[in-house]
mmCIF file of C-alpha atoms and ligand atoms in Angstrom:
data_model
loop_
_atom_site.group_PDB
_atom_site.id
_atom_site.type_symbol
_atom_site.label_atom_id
_atom_site.label_comp_id
_atom_site.label_asym_id
_atom_site.label_seq_id
_atom_site.Cartn_x
_atom_site.Cartn_y
_atom_site.Cartn_z
ATOM 1 C CA MET A 1052 145.810 123.640 -28.518
ATOM 2 C CA TRP A 1053 143.191 125.326 -26.837
ATOM 3 C CA CYS A 1054 144.291 129.012 -26.997
ATOM 4 C CA PRO A 1055 147.132 131.324 -27.810
ATOM 5 C CA GLU A 1056 148.484 130.683 -24.185
ATOM 6 C CA GLY A 1057 149.642 127.357 -25.471
ATOM 7 C CA LEU A 1058 147.342 125.084 -23.274
ATOM 8 C CA HIS A 1059 147.482 121.623 -24.821
ATOM 9 C CA GLU A 1060 144.685 118.974 -24.436
ATOM 10 C CA GLY A 1061 147.631 116.497 -23.976
ATOM 11 C CA ASP A 1062 148.548 118.106 -20.851
ATOM 12 C CA ALA A 1063 145.363 119.803 -19.661
ATOM 13 C CA GLN A 1064 143.161 116.821 -20.323
ATOM 14 C CA LEU A 1065 139.997 118.913 -20.092
ATOM 15 C CA LEU A 1066 138.081 116.280 -22.446
ATOM 16 C CA GLY A 1067 138.815 113.612 -20.048
ATOM 17 C CA ASP A 1068 139.329 110.097 -21.582
ATOM 18 C CA ILE A 1069 138.833 110.301 -25.400
ATOM 19 C CA GLU A 1070 139.696 106.700 -26.496
ATOM 20 C CA ASP A 1071 136.859 105.106 -28.398
ATOM 21 C CA LYS A 1072 134.704 108.132 -27.790
ATOM 22 C CA ASP A 1073 132.582 109.758 -30.384
ATOM 23 C CA VAL A 1074 133.806 113.586 -30.468
ATOM 24 C CA LEU A 1075 132.531 116.549 -32.212
ATOM 25 C CA GLU A 1076 134.635 119.713 -32.938
ATOM 26 C CA VAL A 1077 132.599 122.514 -33.378
ATOM 27 C CA GLY A 1078 134.047 125.240 -35.691
ATOM 28 C CA CYS A 1079 136.933 123.054 -36.593
ATOM 29 C CA GLY A 1080 138.602 125.264 -39.205
ATOM 30 C CA SER A 1081 141.264 123.129 -41.020
ATOM 31 C CA ALA A 1082 140.490 120.648 -38.097
ATOM 32 C CA PRO A 1083 144.023 120.462 -36.380
ATOM 33 C CA CYS A 1084 142.192 119.630 -33.152
ATOM 34 C CA ALA A 1085 139.831 116.984 -34.620
ATOM 35 C CA ARG A 1086 142.912 115.528 -36.453
ATOM 36 C CA TRP A 1087 144.670 115.301 -33.063
ATOM 37 C CA LEU A 1088 141.855 113.772 -31.455
ATOM 38 C CA GLY A 1089 141.475 111.083 -34.119
ATOM 39 C CA ALA A 1090 145.251 110.286 -33.932
ATOM 40 C CA HIS A 1091 144.728 109.704 -30.129
ATOM 41 C CA GLY A 1092 141.998 107.129 -30.262
ATOM 42 C CA ALA A 1093 138.669 109.155 -30.596
ATOM 43 C CA ARG A 1094 136.244 108.685 -33.222
ATOM 44 C CA ALA A 1095 136.432 112.404 -34.149
ATOM 45 C CA VAL A 1096 134.196 114.553 -36.410
ATOM 46 C CA GLY A 1097 135.035 118.054 -37.530
ATOM 47 C CA LEU A 1098 132.270 120.619 -38.316
ATOM 48 C CA ASP A 1099 132.689 123.891 -39.734
ATOM 49 C CA ILE A 1100 130.501 126.522 -41.739
ATOM 50 C CA SER A 1101 133.312 127.405 -44.203
ATOM 51 C CA ALA A 1102 134.007 125.234 -47.276
ATOM 52 C CA GLY A 1103 137.350 127.002 -47.501
ATOM 53 C CA MET A 1104 138.428 126.017 -44.098
ATOM 54 C CA LEU A 1105 137.385 122.424 -44.568
ATOM 55 C CA GLU A 1106 139.353 122.366 -47.975
ATOM 56 C CA ARG A 1107 142.515 123.176 -45.983
ATOM 57 C CA GLY A 1108 141.785 120.423 -43.697
ATOM 58 C CA LEU A 1109 141.195 117.912 -46.544
ATOM 59 C CA SER A 1110 144.442 119.049 -48.057
ATOM 60 C CA ALA A 1111 146.295 118.480 -44.699
ATOM 61 C CA MET A 1112 144.752 115.121 -44.552
ATOM 62 C CA ALA A 1113 145.645 114.193 -48.110
ATOM 63 C CA SER A 1114 149.412 114.867 -47.310
ATOM 64 C CA GLY A 1115 149.218 112.168 -44.610
ATOM 65 C CA GLY A 1116 148.276 111.652 -40.996
ATOM 66 C CA THR A 1117 144.886 110.654 -39.506
ATOM 67 C CA ARG A 1118 141.944 111.251 -41.416
ATOM 68 C CA VAL A 1119 138.401 112.208 -39.815
ATOM 69 C CA PRO A 1120 135.175 113.163 -41.505
ATOM 70 C CA LEU A 1121 134.569 116.777 -41.960
ATOM 71 C CA VAL A 1122 130.956 118.242 -42.098
ATOM 72 C CA GLN A 1123 130.037 121.674 -43.561
ATOM 73 C CA ALA A 1124 127.156 123.058 -41.514
ATOM 74 C CA SER A 1125 126.353 125.814 -38.875
ATOM 75 C CA ALA A 1126 126.801 125.055 -35.401
ATOM 76 C CA GLU A 1127 123.427 126.810 -35.083
ATOM 77 C CA SER A 1128 121.667 123.599 -36.581
ATOM 78 C CA LEU A 1129 123.703 120.542 -36.189
ATOM 79 C CA PRO A 1130 123.063 117.950 -38.845
ATOM 80 C CA PHE A 1131 123.246 114.963 -36.240
ATOM 81 C CA ALA A 1132 120.541 113.009 -34.423
ATOM 82 C CA ASP A 1133 119.954 113.494 -30.640
ATOM 83 C CA ALA A 1134 122.619 111.813 -28.376
ATOM 84 C CA SER A 1135 125.260 111.103 -30.905
ATOM 85 C CA PHE A 1136 128.358 112.095 -29.248
ATOM 86 C CA ASP A 1137 130.074 111.506 -25.896
ATOM 87 C CA ILE A 1138 132.194 114.723 -25.978
ATOM 88 C CA ALA A 1139 131.840 118.062 -28.044
ATOM 89 C CA CYS A 1140 134.676 120.681 -28.042
ATOM 90 C CA SER A 1141 135.597 123.995 -29.634
ATOM 91 C CA ALA A 1142 138.743 126.169 -29.680
ATOM 92 C CA PHE A 1143 137.478 129.548 -30.682
ATOM 93 C CA GLY A 1144 135.151 128.031 -33.222
ATOM 94 C CA ALA A 1145 131.749 129.127 -34.029
ATOM 95 C CA VAL A 1146 130.488 130.320 -30.415
ATOM 96 C CA PRO A 1147 131.636 133.954 -30.836
ATOM 97 C CA PHE A 1148 130.584 134.287 -34.426
ATOM 98 C CA VAL A 1149 126.949 133.351 -34.110
ATOM 99 C CA ALA A 1150 124.396 136.057 -32.874
ATOM 100 C CA ASP A 1151 122.347 133.244 -31.136
ATOM 101 C CA SER A 1152 125.034 131.496 -29.201
ATOM 102 C CA ALA A 1153 122.371 130.319 -26.650
ATOM 103 C CA ASN A 1154 121.001 128.193 -29.553
ATOM 104 C CA VAL A 1155 124.364 126.689 -30.069
ATOM 105 C CA MET A 1156 124.651 125.638 -26.582
ATOM 106 C CA VAL A 1157 121.224 123.981 -26.947
ATOM 107 C CA GLU A 1158 122.221 122.151 -30.188
ATOM 108 C CA VAL A 1159 125.254 120.953 -28.606
ATOM 109 C CA ALA A 1160 123.262 119.633 -25.558
ATOM 110 C CA ARG A 1161 120.876 118.039 -27.932
ATOM 111 C CA VAL A 1162 123.593 115.838 -29.737
ATOM 112 C CA LEU A 1163 125.366 114.830 -26.686
ATOM 113 C CA ARG A 1164 124.543 111.738 -24.752
ATOM 114 C CA PRO A 1165 123.684 111.911 -21.212
ATOM 115 C CA GLY A 1166 127.070 112.367 -19.077
ATOM 116 C CA GLY A 1167 128.693 113.708 -22.181
ATOM 117 C CA MET A 1168 131.199 116.753 -22.009
ATOM 118 C CA TRP A 1169 130.997 120.225 -23.834
ATOM 119 C CA VAL A 1170 134.370 122.099 -23.523
ATOM 120 C CA PHE A 1171 134.653 125.420 -25.503
ATOM 121 C CA ALA A 1172 137.130 128.210 -25.484
ATOM 122 C CA VAL A 1173 136.459 131.849 -26.388
ATOM 123 C CA ASN A 1174 138.217 135.174 -25.879
ATOM 124 C CA HIS A 1175 137.898 135.815 -22.144
ATOM 125 C CA PRO A 1176 134.897 138.190 -21.828
ATOM 126 C CA MET A 1177 136.880 140.852 -19.956
ATOM 127 C CA ARG A 1178 139.062 141.247 -23.154
ATOM 128 C CA TRP A 1179 136.251 143.115 -24.931
ATOM 129 C CA ILE A 1180 136.972 146.308 -22.955
ATOM 130 C CA PHE A 1181 140.431 146.665 -24.404
ATOM 131 C CA PRO A 1182 141.488 147.564 -27.776
ATOM 132 C CA ASP A 1183 142.938 144.747 -29.962
ATOM 133 C CA ASP A 1184 146.630 145.817 -29.537
ATOM 134 C CA PRO A 1185 149.389 143.769 -27.963
ATOM 135 C CA GLY A 1186 151.138 146.822 -26.671
ATOM 136 C CA PRO A 1187 150.557 149.505 -24.227
ATOM 137 C CA LEU A 1188 147.510 150.674 -25.980
ATOM 138 C CA GLY A 1189 146.012 147.313 -25.369
ATOM 139 C CA LEU A 1190 146.018 148.082 -21.692
ATOM 140 C CA THR A 1191 143.631 150.757 -21.386
ATOM 141 C CA ALA A 1192 140.008 149.982 -21.074
ATOM 142 C CA THR A 1193 137.893 151.964 -23.677
ATOM 143 C CA ILE A 1194 134.777 149.632 -24.604
ATOM 144 C CA PRO A 1195 131.986 149.157 -22.106
ATOM 145 C CA TYR A 1196 131.928 145.405 -20.870
ATOM 146 C CA PHE A 1197 128.120 145.781 -21.006
ATOM 147 C CA ASP A 1198 127.786 146.695 -24.489
ATOM 148 C CA ARG A 1199 126.752 143.695 -26.576
ATOM 149 C CA THR A 1200 126.772 145.426 -29.835
ATOM 150 C CA PRO A 1201 128.792 143.127 -32.189
ATOM 151 C CA TYR A 1202 132.176 144.048 -33.619
ATOM 152 C CA VAL A 1203 131.698 143.971 -37.423
ATOM 153 C CA GLU A 1204 134.378 144.482 -40.219
ATOM 154 C CA PHE A 1205 133.158 145.510 -43.781
ATOM 155 C CA ASP A 1206 134.557 145.136 -47.311
ATOM 156 C CA PRO A 1207 134.729 148.168 -49.470
ATOM 157 C CA GLU A 1208 131.290 147.377 -50.690
ATOM 158 C CA GLY A 1209 129.882 147.574 -47.250
ATOM 159 C CA THR A 1210 129.327 143.838 -46.899
ATOM 160 C CA PRO A 1211 130.193 142.436 -43.521
ATOM 161 C CA THR A 1212 133.268 140.233 -43.675
ATOM 162 C CA TYR A 1213 133.781 139.559 -40.138
ATOM 163 C CA VAL A 1214 131.497 139.655 -37.044
ATOM 164 C CA GLU A 1215 132.152 138.867 -33.463
ATOM 165 C CA HIS A 1216 129.560 138.799 -30.701
ATOM 166 C CA HIS A 1217 130.507 139.793 -27.021
ATOM 167 C CA ARG A 1218 128.826 138.140 -24.106
ATOM 168 C CA THR A 1219 129.670 138.754 -20.487
ATOM 169 C CA ILE A 1220 130.636 136.002 -18.150
ATOM 170 C CA GLY A 1221 127.085 135.994 -16.721
ATOM 171 C CA ASP A 1222 125.709 135.843 -20.178
ATOM 172 C CA ARG A 1223 127.786 132.750 -21.017
ATOM 173 C CA VAL A 1224 126.886 130.942 -17.607
ATOM 174 C CA ARG A 1225 123.253 131.652 -18.084
ATOM 175 C CA GLU A 1226 123.370 130.189 -21.741
ATOM 176 C CA VAL A 1227 124.891 127.090 -20.705
ATOM 177 C CA VAL A 1228 122.410 126.527 -17.688
ATOM 178 C CA ALA A 1229 119.512 127.426 -19.822
ATOM 179 C CA ALA A 1230 120.450 124.737 -22.415
ATOM 180 C CA GLY A 1231 120.307 122.195 -19.275
ATOM 181 C CA LEU A 1232 123.929 121.588 -18.957
ATOM 182 C CA GLU A 1233 125.971 121.697 -15.753
ATOM 183 C CA LEU A 1234 128.778 124.300 -15.623
ATOM 184 C CA ARG A 1235 131.916 122.470 -14.005
ATOM 185 C CA ASP A 1236 134.737 125.044 -14.516
ATOM 186 C CA ILE A 1237 135.850 128.077 -16.242
ATOM 187 C CA VAL A 1238 139.455 127.733 -16.931
ATOM 188 C CA GLU A 1239 141.507 130.857 -17.399
ATOM 189 C CA PRO A 1240 144.972 129.901 -18.699
ATOM 190 C CA ASP A 1241 147.971 131.754 -17.254
ATOM 191 C CA TRP A 1242 150.366 133.362 -19.857
ATOM 192 C CA PRO A 1243 153.331 130.846 -19.604
ATOM 193 C CA GLU A 1244 156.730 132.204 -18.851
ATOM 194 C CA TRP A 1245 158.305 130.455 -22.179
ATOM 195 C CA LEU A 1246 156.032 132.130 -24.443
ATOM 196 C CA ASP A 1247 157.511 135.541 -25.470
ATOM 197 C CA ARG A 1248 155.740 135.591 -28.959
ATOM 198 C CA GLU A 1249 153.351 138.297 -29.871
ATOM 199 C CA TRP A 1250 150.490 137.101 -32.113
ATOM 200 C CA GLY A 1251 147.718 139.537 -33.395
ATOM 201 C CA GLN A 1252 146.514 141.040 -30.032
ATOM 202 C CA TRP A 1253 148.139 138.386 -27.912
ATOM 203 C CA SER A 1254 151.406 139.287 -26.184
ATOM 204 C CA PRO A 1255 153.187 138.465 -23.021
ATOM 205 C CA LEU A 1256 152.555 142.217 -21.804
ATOM 206 C CA ARG A 1257 148.992 141.657 -21.797
ATOM 207 C CA GLY A 1258 148.970 138.132 -20.995
ATOM 208 C CA GLN A 1259 150.960 138.687 -17.549
ATOM 209 C CA LEU A 1260 148.232 141.246 -16.489
ATOM 210 C CA PHE A 1261 144.914 139.676 -17.342
ATOM 211 C CA PRO A 1262 143.513 136.472 -19.012
ATOM 212 C CA GLY A 1263 142.883 136.249 -22.764
ATOM 213 C CA THR A 1264 140.850 132.985 -22.823
ATOM 214 C CA ALA A 1265 138.113 131.404 -20.992
ATOM 215 C CA ILE A 1266 137.486 127.653 -21.433
ATOM 216 C CA PHE A 1267 134.002 126.761 -20.306
ATOM 217 C CA SER A 1268 133.763 122.972 -19.164
ATOM 218 C CA CYS A 1269 130.156 121.831 -19.325
ATOM 219 C CA ARG A 1270 128.478 118.446 -18.793
ATOM 220 C CA LYS A 1271 125.148 117.110 -19.716
ATOM 221 C CA PRO A 1272 123.541 115.542 -16.794
ATOM 222 C CA ASN A 1273 122.665 111.724 -16.645
HETATM 223 C C1 LIG B 1783 139.224 130.975 -35.219
HETATM 224 S S1 LIG B 1783 138.830 129.787 -36.263
HETATM 225 C C2 LIG B 1783 139.097 128.406 -35.038
HETATM 226 C C3 LIG B 1783 139.418 127.080 -35.847
HETATM 227 C C4 LIG B 1783 139.881 125.763 -35.039
HETATM 228 N N1 LIG B 1783 138.963 125.745 -34.044
HETATM 229 C C5 LIG B 1783 141.218 126.064 -34.640
HETATM 230 O O1 LIG B 1783 141.470 125.903 -33.464
HETATM 231 O O2 LIG B 1783 142.014 126.054 -35.738
HETATM 232 C C6 LIG B 1783 137.029 130.019 -35.950
HETATM 233 C C7 LIG B 1783 136.284 128.963 -36.942
HETATM 234 O O3 LIG B 1783 134.867 128.964 -36.753
HETATM 235 C C8 LIG B 1783 134.089 128.768 -37.817
HETATM 236 N N2 LIG B 1783 132.812 129.166 -37.733
HETATM 237 C C9 LIG B 1783 132.146 130.504 -37.595
HETATM 238 N N3 LIG B 1783 130.879 130.563 -37.573
HETATM 239 C C10 LIG B 1783 130.625 129.179 -37.561
HETATM 240 C C11 LIG B 1783 129.099 128.631 -37.521
HETATM 241 N N4 LIG B 1783 128.133 129.362 -37.477
HETATM 242 N N5 LIG B 1783 129.207 127.228 -37.495
HETATM 243 C C12 LIG B 1783 130.379 126.473 -37.594
HETATM 244 N N6 LIG B 1783 131.601 127.142 -37.663
HETATM 245 C C13 LIG B 1783 131.649 128.390 -37.622
HETATM 246 C C14 LIG B 1783 134.917 129.455 -39.026
HETATM 247 O O4 LIG B 1783 134.678 129.233 -40.315
HETATM 248 C C15 LIG B 1783 136.133 129.223 -38.389
HETATM 249 O O5 LIG B 1783 136.823 128.194 -39.127
#
């Protein structure tokens, strides 16, 4: 699943043919995507910075289903040789959570083989201007689109527990291009009619008015 709009790789095929391909999932969490890719013929590897999230993936695999290697590391410094993968993908993993997302693009470009695909989903940059509210409050623009100050949550001791970095559409395009990648598409999934569920900031009310997800489809030139 690429995003809360319910776009599924089995239908969308944004990664192209995954059969017998080396596929890296960046910011895999408990690795539902990497495990799905592995179950559908890819040699998938999941990477995440969080040991806790990877533990959940290991527990899920211990209960059955396809097993894939999981690697604990940061997307800012991928522990793989150059040209190791045919495809890299990310569904809301890592990219919005690092200050230097341009470097993530460079790292992914490095580990891709020529002709390889890099497809990553993030919050649509225009969502930044609205409060994270699924109801009417989430329809009024209150935050400047051009303000790149990160959103930070702190614990009672003042330690940051959650940080999310905003980039405009132009920022994201420039980071992809500066890494030597070609930008092929920016997919903005519609809110489907069948989806009447609210989840966090996501709701039919908002989804019918503006996009929530941007999926950047990139390719490393031959
Ligand atoms: C919103 S979750 C998405 C998980 C997964 N892609 C999914 O669809 O279930 C974001 C994930 O990115 C991971 N992450 C955050 N910063 C990272 C970094 N610098 N390198 C690798 N993973 C990171 C987090 O640990 C978390 O598991």
